[in-house]
C-alpha positions as a printed Julia matrix, in Angstrom:
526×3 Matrix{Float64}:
  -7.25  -22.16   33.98
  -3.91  -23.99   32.55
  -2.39  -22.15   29.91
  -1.34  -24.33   26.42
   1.65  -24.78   25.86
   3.94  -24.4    22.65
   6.74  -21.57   21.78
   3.87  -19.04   21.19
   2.64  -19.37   23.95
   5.27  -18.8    25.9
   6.74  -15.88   23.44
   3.25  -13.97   24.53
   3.72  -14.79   28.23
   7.31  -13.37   28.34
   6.35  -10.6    26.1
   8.9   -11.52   23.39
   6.08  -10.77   20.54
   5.43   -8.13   18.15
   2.48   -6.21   16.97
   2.08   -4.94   13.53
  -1.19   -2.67   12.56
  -1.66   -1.37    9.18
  -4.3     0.7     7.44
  -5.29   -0.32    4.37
  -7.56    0.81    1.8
 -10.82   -2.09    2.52
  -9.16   -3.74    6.02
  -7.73   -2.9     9.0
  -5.68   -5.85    9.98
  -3.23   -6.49   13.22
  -0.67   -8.9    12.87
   0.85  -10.49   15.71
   4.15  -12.35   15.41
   7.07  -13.77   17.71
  10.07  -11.52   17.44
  12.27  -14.13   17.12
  10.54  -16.64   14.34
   8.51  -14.02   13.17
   6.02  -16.68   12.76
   2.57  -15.4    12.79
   0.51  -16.05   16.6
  -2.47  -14.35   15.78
  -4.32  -12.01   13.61
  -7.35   -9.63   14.21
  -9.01   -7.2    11.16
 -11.9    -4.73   10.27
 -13.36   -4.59    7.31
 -13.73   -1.04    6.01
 -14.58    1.58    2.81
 -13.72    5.1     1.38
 -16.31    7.34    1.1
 -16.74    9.64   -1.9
 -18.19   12.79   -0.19
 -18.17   16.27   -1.88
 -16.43   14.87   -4.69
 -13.2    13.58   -2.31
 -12.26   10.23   -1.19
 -11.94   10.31    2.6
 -12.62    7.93    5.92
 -14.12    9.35    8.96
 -11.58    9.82   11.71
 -14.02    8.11   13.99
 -13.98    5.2    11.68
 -10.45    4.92   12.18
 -10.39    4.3    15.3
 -13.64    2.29   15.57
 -12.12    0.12   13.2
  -8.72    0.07   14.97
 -10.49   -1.23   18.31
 -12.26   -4.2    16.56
  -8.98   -5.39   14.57
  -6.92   -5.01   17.77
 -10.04   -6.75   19.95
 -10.49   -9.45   17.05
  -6.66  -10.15   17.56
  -6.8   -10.45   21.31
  -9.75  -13.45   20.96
  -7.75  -14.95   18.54
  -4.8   -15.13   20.75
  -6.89  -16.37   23.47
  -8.29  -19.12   21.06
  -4.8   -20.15   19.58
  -2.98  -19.97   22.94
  -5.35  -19.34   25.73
  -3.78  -16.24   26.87
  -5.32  -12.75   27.17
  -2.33  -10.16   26.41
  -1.75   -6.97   28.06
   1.51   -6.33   26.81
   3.51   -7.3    23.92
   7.46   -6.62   23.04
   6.87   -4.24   20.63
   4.16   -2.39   18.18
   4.39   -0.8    14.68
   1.54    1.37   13.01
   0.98    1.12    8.97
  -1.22    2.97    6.8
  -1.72    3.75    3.43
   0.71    6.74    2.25
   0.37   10.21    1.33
  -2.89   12.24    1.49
  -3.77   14.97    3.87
  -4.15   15.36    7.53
  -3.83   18.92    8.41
  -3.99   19.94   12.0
  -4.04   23.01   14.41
  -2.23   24.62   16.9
  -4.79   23.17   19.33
  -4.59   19.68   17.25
  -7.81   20.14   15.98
  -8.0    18.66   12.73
  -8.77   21.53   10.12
 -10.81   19.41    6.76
 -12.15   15.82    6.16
  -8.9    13.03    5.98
  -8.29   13.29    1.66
  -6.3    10.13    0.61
  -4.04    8.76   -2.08
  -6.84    8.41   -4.0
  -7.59   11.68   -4.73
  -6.93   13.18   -7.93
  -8.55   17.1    -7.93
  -4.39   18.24   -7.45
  -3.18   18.5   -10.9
  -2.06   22.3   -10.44
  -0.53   22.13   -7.71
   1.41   18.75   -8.49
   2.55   20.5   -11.72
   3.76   23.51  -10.42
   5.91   21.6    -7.89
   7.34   19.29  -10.44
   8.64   22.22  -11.93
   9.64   24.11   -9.18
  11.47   20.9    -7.76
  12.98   19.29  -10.44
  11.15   15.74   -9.06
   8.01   14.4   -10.15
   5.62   15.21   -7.66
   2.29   12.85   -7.87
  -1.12   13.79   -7.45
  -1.35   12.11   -3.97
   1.57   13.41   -2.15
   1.24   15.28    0.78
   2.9    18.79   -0.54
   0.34   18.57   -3.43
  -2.51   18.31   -0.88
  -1.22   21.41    0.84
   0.01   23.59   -2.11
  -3.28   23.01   -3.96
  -5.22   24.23   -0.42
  -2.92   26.87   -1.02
  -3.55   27.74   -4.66
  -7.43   27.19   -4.1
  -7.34   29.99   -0.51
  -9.03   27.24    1.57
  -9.57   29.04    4.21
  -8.06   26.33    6.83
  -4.65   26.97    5.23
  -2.92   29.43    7.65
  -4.2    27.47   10.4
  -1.85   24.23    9.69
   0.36   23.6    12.14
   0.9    20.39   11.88
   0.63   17.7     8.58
   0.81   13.85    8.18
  -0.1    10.82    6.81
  -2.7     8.52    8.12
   0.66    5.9     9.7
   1.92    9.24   11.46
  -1.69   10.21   13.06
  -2.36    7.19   14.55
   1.31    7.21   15.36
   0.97   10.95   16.92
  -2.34    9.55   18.83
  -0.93    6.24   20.25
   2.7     7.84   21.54
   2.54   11.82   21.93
   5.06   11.91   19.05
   5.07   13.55   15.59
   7.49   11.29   13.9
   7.57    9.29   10.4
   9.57    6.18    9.07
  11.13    7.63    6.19
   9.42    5.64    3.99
   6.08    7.02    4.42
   8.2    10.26    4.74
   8.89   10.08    1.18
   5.32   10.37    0.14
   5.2    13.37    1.76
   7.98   15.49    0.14
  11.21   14.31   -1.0
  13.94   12.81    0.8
  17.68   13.23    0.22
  18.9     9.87    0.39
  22.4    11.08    1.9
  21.04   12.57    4.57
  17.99   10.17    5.03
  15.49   13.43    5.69
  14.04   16.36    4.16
  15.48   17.5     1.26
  16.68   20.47    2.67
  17.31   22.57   -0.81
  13.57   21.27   -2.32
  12.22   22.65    1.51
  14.15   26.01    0.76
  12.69   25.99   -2.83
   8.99   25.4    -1.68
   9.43   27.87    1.2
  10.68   30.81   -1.36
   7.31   30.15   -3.25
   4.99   29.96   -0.4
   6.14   32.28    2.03
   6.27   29.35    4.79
   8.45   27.01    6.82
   7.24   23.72    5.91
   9.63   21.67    7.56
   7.47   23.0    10.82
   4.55   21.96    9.83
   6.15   18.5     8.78
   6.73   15.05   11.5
   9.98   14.13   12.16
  12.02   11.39    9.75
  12.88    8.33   11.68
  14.95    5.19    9.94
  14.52    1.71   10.49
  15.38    0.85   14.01
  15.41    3.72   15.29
  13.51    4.85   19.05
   9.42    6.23   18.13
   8.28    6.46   21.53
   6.4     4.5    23.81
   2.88    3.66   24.18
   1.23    6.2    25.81
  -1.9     5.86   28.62
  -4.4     7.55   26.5
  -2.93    5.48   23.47
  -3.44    2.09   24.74
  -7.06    3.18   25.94
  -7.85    4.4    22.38
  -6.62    1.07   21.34
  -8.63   -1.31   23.75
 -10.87    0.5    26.03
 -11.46   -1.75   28.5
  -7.94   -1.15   29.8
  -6.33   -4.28   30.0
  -3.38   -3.13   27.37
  -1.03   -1.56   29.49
   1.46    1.63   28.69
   5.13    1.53   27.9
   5.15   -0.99   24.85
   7.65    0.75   22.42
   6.94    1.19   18.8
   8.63    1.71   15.74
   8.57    4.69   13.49
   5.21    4.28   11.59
   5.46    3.49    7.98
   3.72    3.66    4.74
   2.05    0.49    3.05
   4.9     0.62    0.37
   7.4     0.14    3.03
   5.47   -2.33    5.0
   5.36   -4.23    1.54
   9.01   -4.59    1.03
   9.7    -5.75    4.14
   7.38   -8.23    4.34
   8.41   -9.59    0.23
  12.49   -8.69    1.3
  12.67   -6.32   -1.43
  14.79   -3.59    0.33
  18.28   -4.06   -1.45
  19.55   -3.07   -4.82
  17.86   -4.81   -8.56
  15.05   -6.13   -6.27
  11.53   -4.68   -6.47
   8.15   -5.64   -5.07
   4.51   -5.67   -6.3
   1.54   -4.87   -3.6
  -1.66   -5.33   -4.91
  -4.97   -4.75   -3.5
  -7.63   -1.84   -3.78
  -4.73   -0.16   -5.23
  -1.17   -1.84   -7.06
   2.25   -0.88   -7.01
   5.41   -1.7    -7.63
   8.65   -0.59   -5.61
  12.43   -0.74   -7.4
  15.25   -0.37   -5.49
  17.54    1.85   -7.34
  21.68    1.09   -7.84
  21.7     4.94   -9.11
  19.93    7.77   -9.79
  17.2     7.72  -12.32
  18.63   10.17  -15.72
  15.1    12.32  -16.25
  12.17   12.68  -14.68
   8.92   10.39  -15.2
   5.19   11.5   -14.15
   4.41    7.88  -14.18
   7.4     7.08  -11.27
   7.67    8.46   -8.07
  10.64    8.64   -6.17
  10.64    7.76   -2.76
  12.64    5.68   -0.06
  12.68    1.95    1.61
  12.37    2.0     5.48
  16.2     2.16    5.99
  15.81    5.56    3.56
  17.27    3.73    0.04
  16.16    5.48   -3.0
  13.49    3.36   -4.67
  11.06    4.25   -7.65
   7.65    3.41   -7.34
   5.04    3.19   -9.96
   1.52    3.57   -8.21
  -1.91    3.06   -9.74
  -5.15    4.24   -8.08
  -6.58    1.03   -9.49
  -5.96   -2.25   -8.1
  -8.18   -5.46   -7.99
 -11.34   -4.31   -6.63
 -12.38   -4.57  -10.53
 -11.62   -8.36  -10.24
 -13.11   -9.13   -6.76
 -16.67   -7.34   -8.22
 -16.64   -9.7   -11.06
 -15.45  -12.29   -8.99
 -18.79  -11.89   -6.46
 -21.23  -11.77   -9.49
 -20.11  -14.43  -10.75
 -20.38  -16.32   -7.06
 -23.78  -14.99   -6.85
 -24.51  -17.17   -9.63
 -23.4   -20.02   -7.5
 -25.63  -19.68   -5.11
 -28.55  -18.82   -7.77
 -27.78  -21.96   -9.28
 -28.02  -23.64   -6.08
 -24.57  -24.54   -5.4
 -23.04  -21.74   -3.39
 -19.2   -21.77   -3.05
 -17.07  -19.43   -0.41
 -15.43  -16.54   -1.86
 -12.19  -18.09   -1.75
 -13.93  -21.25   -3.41
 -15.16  -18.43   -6.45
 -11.62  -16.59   -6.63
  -9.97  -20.29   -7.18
 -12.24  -21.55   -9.75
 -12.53  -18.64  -12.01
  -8.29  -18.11  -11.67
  -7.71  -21.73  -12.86
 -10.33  -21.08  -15.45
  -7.94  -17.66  -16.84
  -5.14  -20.12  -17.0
  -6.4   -21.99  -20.02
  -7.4   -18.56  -21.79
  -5.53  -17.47  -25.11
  -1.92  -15.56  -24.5
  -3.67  -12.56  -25.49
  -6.45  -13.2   -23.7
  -8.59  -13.38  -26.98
  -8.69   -9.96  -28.09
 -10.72   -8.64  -24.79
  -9.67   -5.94  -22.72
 -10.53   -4.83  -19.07
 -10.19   -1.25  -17.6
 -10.45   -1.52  -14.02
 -10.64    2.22  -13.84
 -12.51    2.83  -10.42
 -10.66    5.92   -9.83
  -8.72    8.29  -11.8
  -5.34    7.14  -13.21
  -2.68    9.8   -13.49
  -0.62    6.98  -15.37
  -2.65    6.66  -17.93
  -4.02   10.35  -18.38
  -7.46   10.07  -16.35
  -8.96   12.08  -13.57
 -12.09   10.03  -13.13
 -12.28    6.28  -13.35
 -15.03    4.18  -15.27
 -14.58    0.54  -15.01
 -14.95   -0.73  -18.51
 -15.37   -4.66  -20.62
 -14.45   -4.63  -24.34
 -14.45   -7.11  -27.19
 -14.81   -6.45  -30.81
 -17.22   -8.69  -32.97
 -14.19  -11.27  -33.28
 -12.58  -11.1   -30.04
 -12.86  -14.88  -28.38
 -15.49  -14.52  -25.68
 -14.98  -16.95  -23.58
 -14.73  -17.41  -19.58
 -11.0   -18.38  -19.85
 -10.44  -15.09  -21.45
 -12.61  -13.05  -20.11
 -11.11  -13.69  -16.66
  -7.55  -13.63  -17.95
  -8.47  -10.14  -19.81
  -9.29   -9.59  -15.91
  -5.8   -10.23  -14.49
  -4.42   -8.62  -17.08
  -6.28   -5.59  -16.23
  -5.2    -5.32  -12.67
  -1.76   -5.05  -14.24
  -2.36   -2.83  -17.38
  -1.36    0.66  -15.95
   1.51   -0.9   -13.85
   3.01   -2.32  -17.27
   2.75    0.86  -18.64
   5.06    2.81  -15.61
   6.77   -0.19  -16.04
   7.89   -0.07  -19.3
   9.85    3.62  -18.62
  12.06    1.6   -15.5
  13.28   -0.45  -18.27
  13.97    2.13  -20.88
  15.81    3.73  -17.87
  18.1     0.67  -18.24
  16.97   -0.12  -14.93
  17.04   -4.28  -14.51
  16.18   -6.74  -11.89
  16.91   -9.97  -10.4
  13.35  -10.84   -9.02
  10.12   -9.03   -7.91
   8.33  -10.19   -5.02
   4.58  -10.14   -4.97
   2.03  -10.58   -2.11
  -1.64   -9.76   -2.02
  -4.82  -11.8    -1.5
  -4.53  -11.95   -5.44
  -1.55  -13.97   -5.06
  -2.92  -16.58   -2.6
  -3.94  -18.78   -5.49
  -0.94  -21.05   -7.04
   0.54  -19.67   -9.84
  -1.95  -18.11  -11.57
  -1.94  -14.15  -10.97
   1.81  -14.93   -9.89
   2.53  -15.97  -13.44
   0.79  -13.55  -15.75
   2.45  -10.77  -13.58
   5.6   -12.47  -14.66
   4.63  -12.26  -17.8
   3.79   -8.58  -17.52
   6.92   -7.57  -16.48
   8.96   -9.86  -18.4
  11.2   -11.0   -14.89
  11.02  -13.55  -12.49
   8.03  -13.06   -9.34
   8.32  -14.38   -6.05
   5.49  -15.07   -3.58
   6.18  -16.14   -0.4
   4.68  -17.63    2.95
   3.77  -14.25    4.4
   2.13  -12.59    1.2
  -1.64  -13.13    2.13
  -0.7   -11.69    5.76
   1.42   -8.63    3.87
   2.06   -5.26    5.32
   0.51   -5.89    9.07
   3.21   -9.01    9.16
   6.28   -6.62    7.26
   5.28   -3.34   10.39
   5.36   -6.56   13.04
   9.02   -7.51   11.46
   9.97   -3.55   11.6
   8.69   -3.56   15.29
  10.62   -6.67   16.49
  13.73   -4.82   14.41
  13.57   -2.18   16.73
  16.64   -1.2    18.13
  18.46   -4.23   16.19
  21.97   -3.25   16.09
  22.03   -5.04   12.59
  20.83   -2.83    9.69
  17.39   -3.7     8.14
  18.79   -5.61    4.57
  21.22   -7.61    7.14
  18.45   -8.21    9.66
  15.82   -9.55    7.34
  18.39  -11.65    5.14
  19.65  -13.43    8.3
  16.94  -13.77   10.69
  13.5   -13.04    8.85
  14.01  -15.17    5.85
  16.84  -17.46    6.18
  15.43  -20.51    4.63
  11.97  -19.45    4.34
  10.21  -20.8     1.35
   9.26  -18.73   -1.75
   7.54  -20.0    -5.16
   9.42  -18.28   -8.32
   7.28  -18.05  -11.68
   9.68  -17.73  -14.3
   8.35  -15.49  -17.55
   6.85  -17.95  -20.07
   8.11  -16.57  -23.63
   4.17  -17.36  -24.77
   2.93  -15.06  -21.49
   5.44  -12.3   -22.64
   3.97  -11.89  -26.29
   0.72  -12.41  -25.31
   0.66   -9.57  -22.73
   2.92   -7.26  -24.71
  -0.03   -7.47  -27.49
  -2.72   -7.2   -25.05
  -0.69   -4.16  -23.16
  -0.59   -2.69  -27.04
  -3.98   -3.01  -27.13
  -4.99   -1.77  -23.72
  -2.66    1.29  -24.46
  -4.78    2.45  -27.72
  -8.3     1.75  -25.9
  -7.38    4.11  -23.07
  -9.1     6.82  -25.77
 -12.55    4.2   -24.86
 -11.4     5.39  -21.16
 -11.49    8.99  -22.05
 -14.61    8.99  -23.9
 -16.43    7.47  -21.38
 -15.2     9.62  -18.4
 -16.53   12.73  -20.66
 -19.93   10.56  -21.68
 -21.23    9.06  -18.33
């Protein structure tokens, strides 16, 4: 055949490309960019779902890598449609997933109970005893409260664990033979000192006095930005495409957490910026200039890829809420007779929110799937309100509906800025954010500080693991690298905070605060 030509082209043919694979919470996607535009060359994904089984959110371990075969197969067609090429090899290759949870293992690397994630919420004990004991907030997802609580309930896998990580270091561990971590993702497991970019050594010693152990054993290896992972092993790149035509050798990154991945691909990484992911899940990321003065339950603290102290404020609940309202309401399309494509839906009913009252009209949306440590709530139950004179209309109903994806992240929020912590500008990316200036604004307005989207939000953390790839073994540091070569010049929309969007979501957040009580009620009703 004759191969196309073009720059991507010839970036796959010489191998000067970079693959970036990240786990989220509904897709698998692979990402697959030239390391030295960073444009995107191709993409693959696989759609996928959490399963609630005995009353714990997990995925199948089979289902990971299922799913990891038809994203990485999907991208492979798609660079033979783009650029008629079939790769075996690429320049590089960086594993995502989302952070924390549990993944306990053997001495025979067997793995001991079902994959728990960050969306689990039955470790209130053991999260409170180790925010005492340590002096840090420790969240209900984090790794150490996944273990301790095993601990505290005698499960009898517990003095089998030999070996613990996230869902990034697994498929890390699988693809390469090594147990390692980008610190980011590192930092949902336990704490990280930021001077010495690992372990906190005297939190380990504290932990290890109570328990009896040596977690630091049981715990992978804390790698920085840039730094050597391993290579691709044989078995690896068989688990990844089974028909062996990806060959062995490619080098990879240390695997990060979705967090991470997120402010690479927005450039949040340096001091007074911050960034805002949102999907099944939202959260926002603030790089720190010092140390916070107290500690918060609704802030974590935890570290950028490069190992920079950042607070995060995480909610369980994202925008699924949004997209289910979204699909009735594009069911009705078609009912009527006049189908539209999802995108076509999520467009239509966004412009719609934009002509909705500042307050949204009195209506409030809990898009409580989950619990929501942040607001006080182990179990989730999605909830609509109005009183007899709220304004029910569609413009506020669906702004009521953004607002709602942001109601628990304006409430962890709200304690960065009594912290005296400020900001220049938060980026944002997301499939939210793909429409104009719509959920790009009213997060503005949440926050009360400029929001950035740029060109690479809809691709998000599968393009920000492809940048940390083709940074690997960059003598420049991560901030300097991505300033000068990853988004020199690249184009970003800014929405400003409208003084009308600010009022009207600081009464609607007032509001939203009293009615979690509705929350609570129902959670104990239904």
């Amino acid at each position: 055949m004759t191969f196309r030509q073009g720059a991507g082209a010839d970036a796959i043919r010489s191998g000067r490309t970079a693959l970036g694979i990240e786990l989220g919470s509904t897709r698998i996607k692979a990402c697959l960019i030239d390391a030295d535009s960073h444009q995107v060359l191709a993409t693959g994904f696989h759609d996928w779902e959490n399963r609630f089984e005995d009353r714990l959110w997990t995925y199948s371990i089979d289902a990971v890598w299922a799913g990891l075969r038809e994203a990485y197969s999907g991208l492979v067609s798609d660079v033979y449609d783009r650029h008629g090429i079939r790769p075996g090899s690429f320049g590089a290759i960086g594993v995502s997933a989302m952070m924390h949870g549990y993944l306990a293992f053997d001495a025979h690397d067997e793995l001991l109970a079902p994959f728990r994630t960050w969306r689990n919420t039955n470790t209130g004990p053991a999260a409170a005893e180790l925010t005492e004991l340590l002096g840090v907030n420790i969240p209900l997802r984090w790794s150490v409260a996944h273990l301790r609580q095993a601990q505290l309930d005698a499960e009898p896998h517990v003095g089998s664990v030999r070996f613990l990580t996230t869902l990034a270091g697994y498929v890390h561990w699988r693809l390469t033979g090594r147990r390692v971590l980008g610190v980011g993702d590192a930092s949902g497991m336990f704490p990280i000192d930021s001077a010495t970019r690992d372990y906190d050594q005297a939190l380990l010693d504290r932990f290890d006095a109570r328990t009896g152990g040596d977690l630091r054993a049981l715990l992978p290896e804390v790698l920085v930005a840039g730094q050597d992972a391993g290579s691709l092993s044989p078995a690896g790149a068989l688990l990844l495409d089974p028909s062996g035509a990806l060959q062995p050798g490619i080098p990879l990154c240390p695997p990060e957490g979705d967090a991470g991945t997120g402010m690479v691909a927005t450039n949040a990484v340096a001091p007074r910026t911050g960034n805002v992911s949102a999907g099944t899940s939202i959260f926002a990321m603030v790089v720190l200039e010092r140390p916070l003065t107290a500690v918060h339950h609704e802030l974590d603290l935890v570290a950028t890829p490069a190992g920079d102290a950042v607070a995060m404020v995480h909610c369980n609940n994202g925008a699924s809420e949004l997209a289910a309202w979204a699909g009735m309401f594009g069911r009705f399309a078609t009912a009527s007779g006049t189908p539209l494509s999802g995108d076509a839906v999520f467009e239509t009913l966004f412009r719609e929110a934009l002509d909705g009252e500042a307050d949204a009209g009195g209506l409030m949306a809990y898009n409580h799937l989950a619990g929501e440590p942040i607001a006080g709530l182990d179990e989730g139950r999605p909830l609509f309100v109005r009183t007899p004179d709220s304004r029910f209309t569609l413009a506020n109903v669906m702004r009521a509906q953004l607002y709602g994806v942001f109601g628990t992240l304006a409430l962890g929020m709200r304690v960065l800025a009594d912290e005296g912590v400020t900001l220049d500008r938060m980026y944002a990316h997301g499939g939210m954010f793909r429409t104009t200036g719509v959920a790009q604004r009213f997060l503005a307005g949440a926050l009360n500080a400029p929001v950035a989207v740029g060109d690479t939000a809809a691709e998000g953390g599968a393009w920000g693991v492809a940048v940390l790839a083709a940074h690997l073994g960059s003598p420049q540091p991560l901030t300097e690298y991505l300033d000068e070569r990853v988004f020199a010049g690249a184009g970003i929309r800014v929405a400003e905070p409208e003084p009308a969007d600010v009022a009207g979501y600081a009464a609607y957040l007032d509001r939203y605060r009293t009615g979690l009580a509705i929350e609570s009620a129902a959670v104990d009703a239904l």
